[in-house]
Short mmCIF file of N, CA and C and ligand atoms in Angstrom, two decimals:
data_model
loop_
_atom_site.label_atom_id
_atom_site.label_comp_id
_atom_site.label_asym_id
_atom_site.label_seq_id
_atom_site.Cartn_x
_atom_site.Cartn_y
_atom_site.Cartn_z
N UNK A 1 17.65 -17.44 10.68
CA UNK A 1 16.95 -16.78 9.58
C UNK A 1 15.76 -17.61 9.14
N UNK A 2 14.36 -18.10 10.24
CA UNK A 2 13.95 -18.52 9.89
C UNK A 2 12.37 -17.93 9.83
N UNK A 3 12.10 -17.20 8.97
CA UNK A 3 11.04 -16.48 9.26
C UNK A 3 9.12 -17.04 8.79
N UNK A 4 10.02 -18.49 8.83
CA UNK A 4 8.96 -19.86 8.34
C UNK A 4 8.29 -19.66 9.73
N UNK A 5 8.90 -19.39 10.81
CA UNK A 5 7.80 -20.18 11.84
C UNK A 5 7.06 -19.09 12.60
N UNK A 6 7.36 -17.70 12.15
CA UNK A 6 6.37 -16.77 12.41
C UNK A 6 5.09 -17.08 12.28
N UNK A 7 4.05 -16.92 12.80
CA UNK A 7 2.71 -17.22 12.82
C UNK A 7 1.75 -16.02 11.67
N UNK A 8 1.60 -16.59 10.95
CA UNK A 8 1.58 -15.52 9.54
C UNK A 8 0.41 -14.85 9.79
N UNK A 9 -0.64 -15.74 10.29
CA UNK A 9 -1.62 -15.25 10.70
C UNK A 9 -2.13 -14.02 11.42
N UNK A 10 -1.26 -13.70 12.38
CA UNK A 10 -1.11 -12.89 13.44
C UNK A 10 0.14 -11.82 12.69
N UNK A 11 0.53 -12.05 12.29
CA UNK A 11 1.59 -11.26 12.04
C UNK A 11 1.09 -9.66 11.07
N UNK A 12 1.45 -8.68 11.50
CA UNK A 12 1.00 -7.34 10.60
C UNK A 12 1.11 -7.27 9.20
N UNK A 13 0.55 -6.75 8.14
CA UNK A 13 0.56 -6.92 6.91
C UNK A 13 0.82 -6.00 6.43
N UNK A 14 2.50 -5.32 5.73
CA UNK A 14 2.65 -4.36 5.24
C UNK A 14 2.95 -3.94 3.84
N UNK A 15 1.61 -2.98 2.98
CA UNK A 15 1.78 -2.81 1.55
C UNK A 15 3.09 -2.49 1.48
N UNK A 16 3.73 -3.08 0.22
CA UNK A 16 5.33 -2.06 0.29
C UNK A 16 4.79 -1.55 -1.53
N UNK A 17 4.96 -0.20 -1.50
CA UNK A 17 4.75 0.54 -3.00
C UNK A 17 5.85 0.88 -2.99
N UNK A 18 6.72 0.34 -4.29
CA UNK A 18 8.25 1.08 -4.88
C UNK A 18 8.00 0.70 -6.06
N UNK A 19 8.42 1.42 -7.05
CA UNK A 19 8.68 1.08 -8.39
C UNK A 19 9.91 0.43 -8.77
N UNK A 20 11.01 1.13 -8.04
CA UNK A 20 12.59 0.54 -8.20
C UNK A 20 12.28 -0.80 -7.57
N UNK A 21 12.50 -1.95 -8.90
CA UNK A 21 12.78 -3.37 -8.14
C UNK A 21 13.84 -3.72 -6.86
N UNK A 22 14.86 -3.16 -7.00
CA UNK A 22 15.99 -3.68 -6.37
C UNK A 22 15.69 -2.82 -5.06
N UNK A 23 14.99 -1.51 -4.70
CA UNK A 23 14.33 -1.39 -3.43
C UNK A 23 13.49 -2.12 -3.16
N UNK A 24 12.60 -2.09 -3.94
CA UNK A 24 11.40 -2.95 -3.17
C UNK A 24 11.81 -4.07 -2.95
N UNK A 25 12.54 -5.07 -4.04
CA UNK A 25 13.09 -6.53 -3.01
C UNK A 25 13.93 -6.13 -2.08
N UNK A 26 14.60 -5.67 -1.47
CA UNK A 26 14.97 -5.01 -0.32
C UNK A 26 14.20 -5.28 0.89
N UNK A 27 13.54 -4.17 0.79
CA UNK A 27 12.43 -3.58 1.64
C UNK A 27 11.54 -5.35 2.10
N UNK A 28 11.34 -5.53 0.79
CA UNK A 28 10.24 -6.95 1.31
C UNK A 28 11.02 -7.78 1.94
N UNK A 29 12.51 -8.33 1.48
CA UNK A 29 13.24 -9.04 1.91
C UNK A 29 13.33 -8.70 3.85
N UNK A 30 13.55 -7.70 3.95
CA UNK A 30 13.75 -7.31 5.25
C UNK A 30 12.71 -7.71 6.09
N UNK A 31 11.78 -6.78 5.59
CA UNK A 31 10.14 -6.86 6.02
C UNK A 31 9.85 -8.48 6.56
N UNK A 32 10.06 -9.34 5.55
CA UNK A 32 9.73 -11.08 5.65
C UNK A 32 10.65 -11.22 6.59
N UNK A 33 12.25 -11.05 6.86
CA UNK A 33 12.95 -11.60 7.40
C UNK A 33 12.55 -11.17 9.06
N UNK A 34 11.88 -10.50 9.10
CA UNK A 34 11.34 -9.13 10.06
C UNK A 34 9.41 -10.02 10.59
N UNK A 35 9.35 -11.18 10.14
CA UNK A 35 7.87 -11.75 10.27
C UNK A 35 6.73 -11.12 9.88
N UNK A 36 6.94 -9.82 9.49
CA UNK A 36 5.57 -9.26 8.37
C UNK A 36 4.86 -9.98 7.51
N UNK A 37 3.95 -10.08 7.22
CA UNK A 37 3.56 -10.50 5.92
C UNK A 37 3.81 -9.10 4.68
N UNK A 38 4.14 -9.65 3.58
CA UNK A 38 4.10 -8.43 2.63
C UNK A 38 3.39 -8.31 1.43
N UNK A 39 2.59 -7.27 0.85
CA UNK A 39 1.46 -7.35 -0.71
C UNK A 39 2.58 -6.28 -1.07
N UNK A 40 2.97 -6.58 -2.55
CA UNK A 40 3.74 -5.79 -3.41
C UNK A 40 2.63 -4.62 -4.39
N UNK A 41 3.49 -3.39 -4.50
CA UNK A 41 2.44 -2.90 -5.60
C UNK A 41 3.92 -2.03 -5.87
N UNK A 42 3.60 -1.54 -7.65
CA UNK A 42 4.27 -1.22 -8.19
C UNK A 42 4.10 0.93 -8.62
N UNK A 43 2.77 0.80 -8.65
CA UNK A 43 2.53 2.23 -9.07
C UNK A 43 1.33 2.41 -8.20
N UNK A 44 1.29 3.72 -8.17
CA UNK A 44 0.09 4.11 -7.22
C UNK A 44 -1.26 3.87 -7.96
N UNK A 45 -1.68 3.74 -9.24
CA UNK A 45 -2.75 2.76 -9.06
C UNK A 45 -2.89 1.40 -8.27
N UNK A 46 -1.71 0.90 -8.44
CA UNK A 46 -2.10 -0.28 -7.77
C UNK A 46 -1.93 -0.49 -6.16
N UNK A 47 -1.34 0.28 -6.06
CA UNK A 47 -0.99 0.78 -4.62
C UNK A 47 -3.01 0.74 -4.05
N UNK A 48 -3.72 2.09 -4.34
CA UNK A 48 -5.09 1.94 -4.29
C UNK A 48 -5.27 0.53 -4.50
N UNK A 49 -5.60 -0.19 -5.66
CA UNK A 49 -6.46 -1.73 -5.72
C UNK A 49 -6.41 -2.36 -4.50
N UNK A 50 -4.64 -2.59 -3.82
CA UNK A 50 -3.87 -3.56 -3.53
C UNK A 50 -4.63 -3.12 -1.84
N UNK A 51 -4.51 -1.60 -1.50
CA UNK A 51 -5.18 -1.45 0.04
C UNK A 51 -6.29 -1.44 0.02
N UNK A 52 -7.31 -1.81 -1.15
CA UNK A 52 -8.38 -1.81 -1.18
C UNK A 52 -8.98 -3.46 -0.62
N UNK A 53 -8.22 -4.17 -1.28
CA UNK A 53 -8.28 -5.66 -1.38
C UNK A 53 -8.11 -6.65 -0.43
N UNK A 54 -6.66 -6.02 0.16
CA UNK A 54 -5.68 -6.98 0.89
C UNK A 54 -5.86 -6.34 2.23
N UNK A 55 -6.79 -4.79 2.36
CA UNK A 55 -6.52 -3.98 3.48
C UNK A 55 -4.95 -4.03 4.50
N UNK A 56 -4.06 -3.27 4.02
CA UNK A 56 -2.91 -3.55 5.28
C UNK A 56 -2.84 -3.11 6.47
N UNK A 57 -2.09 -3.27 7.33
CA UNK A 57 -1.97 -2.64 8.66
C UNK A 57 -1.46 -1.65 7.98
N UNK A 58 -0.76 -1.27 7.77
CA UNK A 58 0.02 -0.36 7.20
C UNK A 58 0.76 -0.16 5.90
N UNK A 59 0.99 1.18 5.12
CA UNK A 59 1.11 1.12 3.59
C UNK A 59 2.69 1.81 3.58
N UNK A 60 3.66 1.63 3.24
CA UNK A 60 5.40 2.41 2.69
C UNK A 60 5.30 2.52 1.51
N UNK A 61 5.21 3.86 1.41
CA UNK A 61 4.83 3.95 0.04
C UNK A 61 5.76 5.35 -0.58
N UNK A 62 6.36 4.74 -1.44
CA UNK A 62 7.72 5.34 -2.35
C UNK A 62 6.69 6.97 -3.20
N UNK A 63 7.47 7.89 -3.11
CA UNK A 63 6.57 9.26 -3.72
C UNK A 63 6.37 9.50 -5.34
N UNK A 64 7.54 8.66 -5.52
CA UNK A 64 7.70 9.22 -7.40
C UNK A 64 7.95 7.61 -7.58
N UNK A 65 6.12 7.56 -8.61
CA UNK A 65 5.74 6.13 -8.72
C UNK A 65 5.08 6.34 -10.18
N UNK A 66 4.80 5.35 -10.95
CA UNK A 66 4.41 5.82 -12.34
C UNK A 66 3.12 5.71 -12.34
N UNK A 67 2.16 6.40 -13.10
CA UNK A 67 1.09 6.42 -12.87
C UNK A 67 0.23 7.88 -12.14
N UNK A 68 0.16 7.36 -10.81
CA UNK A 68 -0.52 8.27 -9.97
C UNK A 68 0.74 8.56 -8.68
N UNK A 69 1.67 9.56 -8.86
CA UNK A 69 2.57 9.74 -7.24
C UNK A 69 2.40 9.20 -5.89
N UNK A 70 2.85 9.34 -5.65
CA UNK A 70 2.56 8.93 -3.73
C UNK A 70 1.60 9.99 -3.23
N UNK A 71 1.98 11.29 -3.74
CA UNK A 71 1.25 12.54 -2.93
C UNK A 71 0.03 11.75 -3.41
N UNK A 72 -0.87 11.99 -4.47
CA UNK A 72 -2.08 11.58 -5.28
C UNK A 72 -2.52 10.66 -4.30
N UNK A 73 -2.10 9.29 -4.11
CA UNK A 73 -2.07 8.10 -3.92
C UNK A 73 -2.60 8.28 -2.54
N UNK A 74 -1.71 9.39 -1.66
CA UNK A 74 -2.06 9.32 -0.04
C UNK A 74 -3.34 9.95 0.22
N UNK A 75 -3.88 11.28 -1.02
CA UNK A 75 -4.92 12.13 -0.90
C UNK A 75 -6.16 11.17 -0.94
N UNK A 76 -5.69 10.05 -1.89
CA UNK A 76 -6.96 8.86 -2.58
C UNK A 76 -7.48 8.25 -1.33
N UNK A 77 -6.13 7.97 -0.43
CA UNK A 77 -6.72 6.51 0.37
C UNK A 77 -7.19 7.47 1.52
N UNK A 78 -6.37 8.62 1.73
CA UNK A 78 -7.13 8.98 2.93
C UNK A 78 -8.17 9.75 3.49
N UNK A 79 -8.85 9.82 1.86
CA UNK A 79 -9.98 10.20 1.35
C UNK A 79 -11.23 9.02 0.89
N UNK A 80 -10.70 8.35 1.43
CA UNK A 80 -11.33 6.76 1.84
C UNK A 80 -11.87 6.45 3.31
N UNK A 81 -13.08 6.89 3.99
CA UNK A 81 -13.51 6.46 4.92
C UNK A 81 -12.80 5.02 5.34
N UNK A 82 -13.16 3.86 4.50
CA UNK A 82 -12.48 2.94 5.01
C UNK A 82 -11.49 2.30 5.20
N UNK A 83 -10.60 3.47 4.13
CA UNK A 83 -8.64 3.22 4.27
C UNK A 83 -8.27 4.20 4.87
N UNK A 84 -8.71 5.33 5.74
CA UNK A 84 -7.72 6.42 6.07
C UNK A 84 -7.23 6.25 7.52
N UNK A 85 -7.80 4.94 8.18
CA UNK A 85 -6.59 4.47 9.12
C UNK A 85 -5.91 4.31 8.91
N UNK A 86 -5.55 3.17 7.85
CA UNK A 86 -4.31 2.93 7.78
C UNK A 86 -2.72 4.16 7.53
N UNK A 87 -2.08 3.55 8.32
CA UNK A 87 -1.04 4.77 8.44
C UNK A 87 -0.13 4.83 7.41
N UNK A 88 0.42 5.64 6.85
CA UNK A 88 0.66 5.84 5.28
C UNK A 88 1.94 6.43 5.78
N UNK A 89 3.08 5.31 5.51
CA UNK A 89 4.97 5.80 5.54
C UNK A 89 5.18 5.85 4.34
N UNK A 90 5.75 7.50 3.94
CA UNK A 90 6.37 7.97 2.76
C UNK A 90 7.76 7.62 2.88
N UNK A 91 8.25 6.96 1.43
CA UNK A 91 9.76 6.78 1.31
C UNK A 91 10.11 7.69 0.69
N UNK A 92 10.96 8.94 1.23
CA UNK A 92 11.67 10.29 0.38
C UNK A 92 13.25 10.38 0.11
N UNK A 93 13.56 11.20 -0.73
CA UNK A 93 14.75 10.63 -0.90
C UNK A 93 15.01 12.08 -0.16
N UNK A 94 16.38 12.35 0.95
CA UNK A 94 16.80 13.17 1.31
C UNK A 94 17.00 14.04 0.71
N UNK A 95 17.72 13.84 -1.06
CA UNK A 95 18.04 14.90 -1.99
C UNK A 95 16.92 16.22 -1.95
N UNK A 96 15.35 15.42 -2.26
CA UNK A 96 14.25 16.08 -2.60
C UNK A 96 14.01 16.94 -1.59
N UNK A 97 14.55 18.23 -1.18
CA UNK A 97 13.98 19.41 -0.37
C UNK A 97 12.70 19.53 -0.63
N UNK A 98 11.91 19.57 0.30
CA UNK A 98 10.22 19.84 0.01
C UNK A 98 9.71 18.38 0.46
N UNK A 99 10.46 16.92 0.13
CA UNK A 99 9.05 16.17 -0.12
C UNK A 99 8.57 15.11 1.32
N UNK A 100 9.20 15.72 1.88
CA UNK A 100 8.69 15.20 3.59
C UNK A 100 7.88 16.46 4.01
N UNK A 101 7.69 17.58 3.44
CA UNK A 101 6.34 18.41 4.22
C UNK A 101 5.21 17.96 3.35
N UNK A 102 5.69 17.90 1.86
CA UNK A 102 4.81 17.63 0.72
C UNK A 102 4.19 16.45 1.04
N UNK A 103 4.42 15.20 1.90
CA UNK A 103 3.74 14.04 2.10
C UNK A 103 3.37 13.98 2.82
N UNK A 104 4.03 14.80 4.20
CA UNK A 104 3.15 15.21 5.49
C UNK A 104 1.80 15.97 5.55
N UNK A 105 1.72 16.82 4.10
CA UNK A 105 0.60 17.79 3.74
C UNK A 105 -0.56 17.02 3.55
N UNK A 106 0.35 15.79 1.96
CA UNK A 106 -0.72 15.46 1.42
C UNK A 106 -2.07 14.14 2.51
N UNK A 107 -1.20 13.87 3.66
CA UNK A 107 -1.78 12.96 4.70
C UNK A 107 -0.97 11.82 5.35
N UNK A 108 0.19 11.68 4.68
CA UNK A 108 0.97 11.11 5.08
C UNK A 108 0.74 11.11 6.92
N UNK A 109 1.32 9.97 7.34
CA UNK A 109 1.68 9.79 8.65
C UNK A 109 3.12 10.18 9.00
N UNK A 110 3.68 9.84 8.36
CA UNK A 110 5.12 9.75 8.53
C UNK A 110 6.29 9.42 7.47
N UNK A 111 7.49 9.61 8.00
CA UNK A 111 8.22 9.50 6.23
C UNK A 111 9.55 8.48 6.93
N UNK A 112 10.06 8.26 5.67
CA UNK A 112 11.25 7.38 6.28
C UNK A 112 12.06 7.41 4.90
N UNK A 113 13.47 8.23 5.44
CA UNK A 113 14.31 8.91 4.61
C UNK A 113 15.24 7.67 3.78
N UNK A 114 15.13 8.06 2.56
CA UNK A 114 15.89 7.32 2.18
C UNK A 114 17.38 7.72 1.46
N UNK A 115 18.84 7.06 1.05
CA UNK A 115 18.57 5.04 1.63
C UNK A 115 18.15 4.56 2.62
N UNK A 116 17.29 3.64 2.78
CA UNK A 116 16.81 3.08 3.48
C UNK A 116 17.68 2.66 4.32
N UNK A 117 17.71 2.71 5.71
CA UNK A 117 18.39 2.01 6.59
C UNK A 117 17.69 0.44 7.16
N UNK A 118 18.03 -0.61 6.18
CA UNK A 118 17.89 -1.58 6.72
C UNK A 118 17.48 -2.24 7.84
N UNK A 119 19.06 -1.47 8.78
CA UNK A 119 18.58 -2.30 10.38
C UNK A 119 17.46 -1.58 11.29
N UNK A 120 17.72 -0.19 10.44
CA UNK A 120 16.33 0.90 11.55
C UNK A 120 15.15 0.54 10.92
N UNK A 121 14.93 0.12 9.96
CA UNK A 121 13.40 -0.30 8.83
C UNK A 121 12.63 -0.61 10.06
N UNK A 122 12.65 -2.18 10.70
CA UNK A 122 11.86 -2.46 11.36
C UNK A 122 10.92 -1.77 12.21
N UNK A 123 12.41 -0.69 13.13
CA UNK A 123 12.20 0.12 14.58
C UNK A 123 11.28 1.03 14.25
N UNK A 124 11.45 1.81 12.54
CA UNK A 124 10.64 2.51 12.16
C UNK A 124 9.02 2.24 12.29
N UNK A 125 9.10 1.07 11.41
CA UNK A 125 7.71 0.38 11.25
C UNK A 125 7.20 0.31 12.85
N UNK A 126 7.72 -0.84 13.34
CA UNK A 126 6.76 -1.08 14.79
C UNK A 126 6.80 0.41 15.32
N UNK A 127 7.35 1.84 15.46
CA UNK A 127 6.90 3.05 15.91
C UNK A 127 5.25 3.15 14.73
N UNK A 128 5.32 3.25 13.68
CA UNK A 128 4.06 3.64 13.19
C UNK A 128 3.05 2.40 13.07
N UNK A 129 3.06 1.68 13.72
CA UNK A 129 2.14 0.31 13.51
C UNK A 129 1.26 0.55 14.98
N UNK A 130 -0.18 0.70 14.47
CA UNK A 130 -0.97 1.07 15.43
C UNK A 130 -1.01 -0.42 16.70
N UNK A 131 -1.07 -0.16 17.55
CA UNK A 131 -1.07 -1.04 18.77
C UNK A 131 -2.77 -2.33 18.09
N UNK A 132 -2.64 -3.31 18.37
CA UNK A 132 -3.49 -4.51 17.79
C UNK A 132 -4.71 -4.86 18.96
N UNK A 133 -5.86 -4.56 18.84
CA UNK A 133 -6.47 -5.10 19.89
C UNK A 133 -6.52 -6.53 20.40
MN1 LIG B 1 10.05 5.73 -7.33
#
């Protein structure tokens, strides 16, 4: 468990947006243990600042966030010439009928059902993590 000697440099950089603390340390926990680098954001304003700033490889970004939603949030960035590469994973909760077309609509790339499955997190990610020149 030593995710000290990953080369941080090189390593992909993934926004994680959750509002629920105890997911998002989760999610990051994994993510790090996983050699990612990780930028935290809490609400979809900051979600925007944070891919504005830190640019990620990629953004997981939770739908019902305070502030501005995930839907909002995905329309913003990928209505951003210079963020709408980045590939945008919606976290939905299975309960919510509707909100995996609703994030697929709003530009989403892809969704990843939650509870989160821990050990699939990664497999998920490296499927939507664009290949690195
Ligand atoms: Mn939430």
């Amino acid at each position: 468990m030593d995710s000290e000697e990953v080369d941080k440099a090189s390593s992909p950089k993934i926004l994680v947006v959750e509002d629920n603390q105890d997911n998002r340390e989760m999610v990051v926990k994994v993510l790090k243990f996983n050699g990612y680098q990780v930028v935290e954001a809490v609400d979809g304003e900051e979600a925007i600042e944070k891919a504005r700033t830190e640019y990620p490889d990629l953004i997981l970004l939770d739908i019902f966030l305070p502030k501005m939603d995930g839907y909002e949030a995905t329309r913003r960035l990928k209505g951003d010439t210079s963020l709408r590469n980045i590939p945008i994973i919606a976290l939905t909760a299975h309960a919510m009928k509707g909100s995996m077309e609703e994030a697929l609509a709003a530009g989403c790339d892809g969704y990843i059902p939650k509870p989160i499955d821990v050990r699939e997190l990664p497999k998920q990610i490296q499927h939507f993590l664009k290949p690195r020149p």
